[in-house]
Short mmCIF file of C-alpha atoms in Angstrom, two decimals:
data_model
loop_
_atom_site.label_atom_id
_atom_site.label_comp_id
_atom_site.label_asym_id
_atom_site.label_seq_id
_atom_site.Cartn_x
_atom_site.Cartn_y
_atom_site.Cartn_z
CA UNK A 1 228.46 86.26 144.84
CA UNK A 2 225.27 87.60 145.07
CA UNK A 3 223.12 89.32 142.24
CA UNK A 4 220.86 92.16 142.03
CA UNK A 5 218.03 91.89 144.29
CA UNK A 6 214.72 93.34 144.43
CA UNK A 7 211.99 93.79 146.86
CA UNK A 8 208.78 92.79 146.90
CA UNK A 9 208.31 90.20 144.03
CA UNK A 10 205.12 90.69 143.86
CA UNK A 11 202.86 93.70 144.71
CA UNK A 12 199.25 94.34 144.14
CA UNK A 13 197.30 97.69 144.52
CA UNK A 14 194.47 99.07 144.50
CA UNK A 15 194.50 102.52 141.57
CA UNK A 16 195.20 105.39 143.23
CA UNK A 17 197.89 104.23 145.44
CA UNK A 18 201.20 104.70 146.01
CA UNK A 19 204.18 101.72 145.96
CA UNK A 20 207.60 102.03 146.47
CA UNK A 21 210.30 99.07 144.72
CA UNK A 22 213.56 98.61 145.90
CA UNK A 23 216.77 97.11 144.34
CA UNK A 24 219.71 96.55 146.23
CA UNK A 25 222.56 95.79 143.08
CA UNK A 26 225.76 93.57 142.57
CA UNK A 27 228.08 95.11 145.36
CA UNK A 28 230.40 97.47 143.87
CA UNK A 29 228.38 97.99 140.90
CA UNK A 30 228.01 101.95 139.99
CA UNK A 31 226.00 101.84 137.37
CA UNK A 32 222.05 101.00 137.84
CA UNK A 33 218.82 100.89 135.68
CA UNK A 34 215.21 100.32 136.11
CA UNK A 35 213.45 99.16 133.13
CA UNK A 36 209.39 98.13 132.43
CA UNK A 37 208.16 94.88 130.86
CA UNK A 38 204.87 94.53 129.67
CA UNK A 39 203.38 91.58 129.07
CA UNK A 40 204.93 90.16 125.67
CA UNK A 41 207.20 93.10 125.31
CA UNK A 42 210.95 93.14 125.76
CA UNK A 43 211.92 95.53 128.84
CA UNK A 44 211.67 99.25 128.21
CA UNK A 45 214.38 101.42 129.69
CA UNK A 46 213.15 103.83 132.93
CA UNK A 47 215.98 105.68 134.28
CA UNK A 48 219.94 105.34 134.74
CA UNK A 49 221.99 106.14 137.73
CA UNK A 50 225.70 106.67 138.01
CA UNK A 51 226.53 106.51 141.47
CA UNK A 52 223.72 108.97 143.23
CA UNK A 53 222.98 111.03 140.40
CA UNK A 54 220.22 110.17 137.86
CA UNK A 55 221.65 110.41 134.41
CA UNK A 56 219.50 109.62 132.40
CA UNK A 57 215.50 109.79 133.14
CA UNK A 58 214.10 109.96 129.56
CA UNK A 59 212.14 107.08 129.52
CA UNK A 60 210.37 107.83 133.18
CA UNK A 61 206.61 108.13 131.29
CA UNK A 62 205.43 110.93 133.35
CA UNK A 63 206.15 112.39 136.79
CA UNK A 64 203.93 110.34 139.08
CA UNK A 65 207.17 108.20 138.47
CA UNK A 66 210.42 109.09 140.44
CA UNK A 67 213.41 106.85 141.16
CA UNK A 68 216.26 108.04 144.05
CA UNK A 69 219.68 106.51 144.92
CA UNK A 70 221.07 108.24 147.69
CA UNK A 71 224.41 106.17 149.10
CA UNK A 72 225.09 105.31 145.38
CA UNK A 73 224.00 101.70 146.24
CA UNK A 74 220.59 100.96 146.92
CA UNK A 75 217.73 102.45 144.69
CA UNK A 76 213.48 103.01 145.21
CA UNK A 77 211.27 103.50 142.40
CA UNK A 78 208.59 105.39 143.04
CA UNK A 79 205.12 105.46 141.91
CA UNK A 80 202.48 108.22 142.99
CA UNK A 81 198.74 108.02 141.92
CA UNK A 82 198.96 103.84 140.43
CA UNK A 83 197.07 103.42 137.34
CA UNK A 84 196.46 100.06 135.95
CA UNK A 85 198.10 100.74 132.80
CA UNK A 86 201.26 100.65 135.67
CA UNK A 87 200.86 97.39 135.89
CA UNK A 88 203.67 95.32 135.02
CA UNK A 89 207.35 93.97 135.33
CA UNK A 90 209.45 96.34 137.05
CA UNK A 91 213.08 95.16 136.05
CA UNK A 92 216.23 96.44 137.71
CA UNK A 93 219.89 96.35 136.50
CA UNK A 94 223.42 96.69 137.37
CA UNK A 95 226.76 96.83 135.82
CA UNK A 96 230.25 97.67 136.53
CA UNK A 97 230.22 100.53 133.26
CA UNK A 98 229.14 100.60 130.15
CA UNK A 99 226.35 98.34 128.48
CA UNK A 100 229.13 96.57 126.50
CA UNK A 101 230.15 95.11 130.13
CA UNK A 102 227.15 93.83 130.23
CA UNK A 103 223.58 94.41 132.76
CA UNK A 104 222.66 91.77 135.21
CA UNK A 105 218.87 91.97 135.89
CA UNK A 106 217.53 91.09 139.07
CA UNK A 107 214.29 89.05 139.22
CA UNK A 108 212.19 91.53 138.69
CA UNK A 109 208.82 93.21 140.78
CA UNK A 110 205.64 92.25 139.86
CA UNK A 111 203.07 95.36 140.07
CA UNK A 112 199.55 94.48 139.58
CA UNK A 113 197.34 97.74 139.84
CA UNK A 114 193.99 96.81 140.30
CA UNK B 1 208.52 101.79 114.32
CA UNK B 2 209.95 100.26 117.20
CA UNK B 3 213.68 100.75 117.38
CA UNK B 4 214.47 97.03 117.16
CA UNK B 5 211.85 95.07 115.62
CA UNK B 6 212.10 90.89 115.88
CA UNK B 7 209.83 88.39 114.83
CA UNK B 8 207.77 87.85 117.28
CA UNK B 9 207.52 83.44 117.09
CA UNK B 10 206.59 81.38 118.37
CA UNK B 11 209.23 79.24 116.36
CA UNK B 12 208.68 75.48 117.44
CA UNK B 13 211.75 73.05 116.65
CA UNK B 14 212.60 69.30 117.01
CA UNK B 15 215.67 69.32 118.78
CA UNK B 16 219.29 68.93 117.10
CA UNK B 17 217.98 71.12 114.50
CA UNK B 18 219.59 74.26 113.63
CA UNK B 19 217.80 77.36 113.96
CA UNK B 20 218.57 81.36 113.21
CA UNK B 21 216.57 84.71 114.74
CA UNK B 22 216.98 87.71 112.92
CA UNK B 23 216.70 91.60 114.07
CA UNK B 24 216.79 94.90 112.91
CA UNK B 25 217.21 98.04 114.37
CA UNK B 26 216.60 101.36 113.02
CA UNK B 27 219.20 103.67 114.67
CA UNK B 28 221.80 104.43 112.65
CA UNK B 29 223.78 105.30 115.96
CA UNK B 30 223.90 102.34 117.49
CA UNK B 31 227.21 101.15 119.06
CA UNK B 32 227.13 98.11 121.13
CA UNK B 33 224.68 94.50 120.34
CA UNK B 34 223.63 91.92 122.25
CA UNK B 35 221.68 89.04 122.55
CA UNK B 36 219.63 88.29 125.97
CA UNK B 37 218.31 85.27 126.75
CA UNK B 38 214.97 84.95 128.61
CA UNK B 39 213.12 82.07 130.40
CA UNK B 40 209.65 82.47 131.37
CA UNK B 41 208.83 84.70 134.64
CA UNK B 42 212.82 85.15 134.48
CA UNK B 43 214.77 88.19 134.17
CA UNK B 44 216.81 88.40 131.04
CA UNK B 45 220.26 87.18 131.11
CA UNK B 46 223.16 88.18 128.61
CA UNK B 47 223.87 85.61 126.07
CA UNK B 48 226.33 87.48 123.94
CA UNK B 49 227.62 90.43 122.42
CA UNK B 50 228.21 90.71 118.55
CA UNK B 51 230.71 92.04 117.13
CA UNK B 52 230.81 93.55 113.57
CA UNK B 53 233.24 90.49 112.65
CA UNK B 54 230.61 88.02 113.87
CA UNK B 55 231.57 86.23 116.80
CA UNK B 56 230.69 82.11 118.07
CA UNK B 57 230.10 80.68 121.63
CA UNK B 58 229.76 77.29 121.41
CA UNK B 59 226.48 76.41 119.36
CA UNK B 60 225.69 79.89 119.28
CA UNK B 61 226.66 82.05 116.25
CA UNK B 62 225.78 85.95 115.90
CA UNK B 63 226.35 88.47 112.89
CA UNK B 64 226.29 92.25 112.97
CA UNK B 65 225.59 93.67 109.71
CA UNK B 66 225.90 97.87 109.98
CA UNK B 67 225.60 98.21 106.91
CA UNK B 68 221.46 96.74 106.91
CA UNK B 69 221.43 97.48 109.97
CA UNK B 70 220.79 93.72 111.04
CA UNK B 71 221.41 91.06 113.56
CA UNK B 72 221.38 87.39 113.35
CA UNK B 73 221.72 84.49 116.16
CA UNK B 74 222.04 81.32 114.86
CA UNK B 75 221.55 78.16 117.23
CA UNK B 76 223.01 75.00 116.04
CA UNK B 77 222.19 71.29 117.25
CA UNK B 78 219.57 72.77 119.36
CA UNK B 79 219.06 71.78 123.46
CA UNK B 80 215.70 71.24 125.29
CA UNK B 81 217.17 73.57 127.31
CA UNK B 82 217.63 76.13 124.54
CA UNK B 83 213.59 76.94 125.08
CA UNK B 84 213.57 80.98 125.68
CA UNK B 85 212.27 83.99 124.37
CA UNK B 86 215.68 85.86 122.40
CA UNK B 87 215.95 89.00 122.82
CA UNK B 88 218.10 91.27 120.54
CA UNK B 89 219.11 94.46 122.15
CA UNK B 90 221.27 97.61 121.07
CA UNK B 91 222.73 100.80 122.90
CA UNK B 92 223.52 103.63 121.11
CA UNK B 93 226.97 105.61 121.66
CA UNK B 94 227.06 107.74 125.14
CA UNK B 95 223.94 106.04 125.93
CA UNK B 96 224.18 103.48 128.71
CA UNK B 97 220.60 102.06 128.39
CA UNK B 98 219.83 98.97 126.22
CA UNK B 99 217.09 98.88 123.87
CA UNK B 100 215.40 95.72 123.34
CA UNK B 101 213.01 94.14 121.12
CA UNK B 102 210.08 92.31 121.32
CA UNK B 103 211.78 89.39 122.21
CA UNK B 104 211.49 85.68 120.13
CA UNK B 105 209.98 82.97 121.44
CA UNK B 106 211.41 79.75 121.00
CA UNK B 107 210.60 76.42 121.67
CA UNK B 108 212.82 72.84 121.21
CA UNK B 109 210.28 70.03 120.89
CA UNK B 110 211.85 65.95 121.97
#
């Protein structure tokens, strides 16, 4: 079947700006992350939804970041304000429950900020 | 101190050899391990859980120690294919993100 899926691949910017990421997960998959990856870094976890609800935002690293999932399916991650230390790998995940179930990645968004 | 700290590599190997990646992680907390796989400009892929009695997939061996609060993957009669960057990852109990580590960098040489 199909995996996660994320839209655009790539994105450049210009600082200042504002992008939007989408990931559309595994079909009847609950549970969804977004995670960062820096250049030789392993990813770093953003937020956590559970259905529509965000459960778990700790590691959103300030509020020009916000990430919505409104049907419970389909999520944007939002960034006001771009910086260039934004620039990155944004990953995004999806699993049936728990992490012992196991998170399949999609391929990722590539944000350049320039 | 990062949570799970890995060597960072590169480790360059002829293949058929055997080789072994080793983690730690600094939350006592911890609940569930895994190792992710990762090819280059690729999204990491699950490899395998370990379990605190060790557990094997094929040429792929993993240990959980709790008690030094370590990880292990060992890779025996390495593949071409087996070139990756290894990342060890842990979640911690009523958490559902993973954390990872740095990742390892590997690469089987003809």
């Amino acid at each position: 079947g199909a995996g996660v899926s994320q839209t655009p691949s790539n994105k450049v910017t210009e600082k200042g700006k504002y992008v939007e990421l989408r990931c559309d997960p595994i079909s009847g998959h609950t549970a969804l992350y977004w995670y960062r990856q820096s250049l030789g870094q392993g990813p770093e976890f953003l937020i956590y939804f559970q259905g529509t609800g965000a459960a778990d935002d700790s590691g959103l690293p300030n509020d020009r970041f916000f990430a919505v999932r409104p049907e419970g399916s389909v999520s944007t991650l939002k960034i006001q304000r771009t910086e260039r230390g934004d620039s990155a790998v944004y990953l995004c995940a999806s699993s049936l429950g728990g992490p012992q179930m196991g998170q399949y990645f999609g391929p990722g968004t590539r944000l350049l900020v320039l | 101190r990062k949570e799970v700290e890995q060597d960072p590599g590169p480790f360059n190997v002829p293949e058929g050899a055997t080789v072994a990646f080793n983690c730690t992680y600094s939350n006592s907390a911890s609940q569930s391990f895994f190792w992710y796989r990762q090819d280059c400009r690729k999204e990491p892929k699950l490899l395998m859980s370990v379990y605190s009695s060790g557990n094997e997939d094929g040429r792929f061996t993993a240990q959980l120690n709790r008690a030094s609060q370590y990880i292990s993957l060992l890779i025996r009669d390495s593949k071409l294919s087996d070139s990756a960057t290894y990342l060890c990852v842990v979640s911690t109990a009523g958490a559902q993100k993973l954390v990872f580590g740095q990742g390892t960098r590997l690469t089987i040489n003809p």
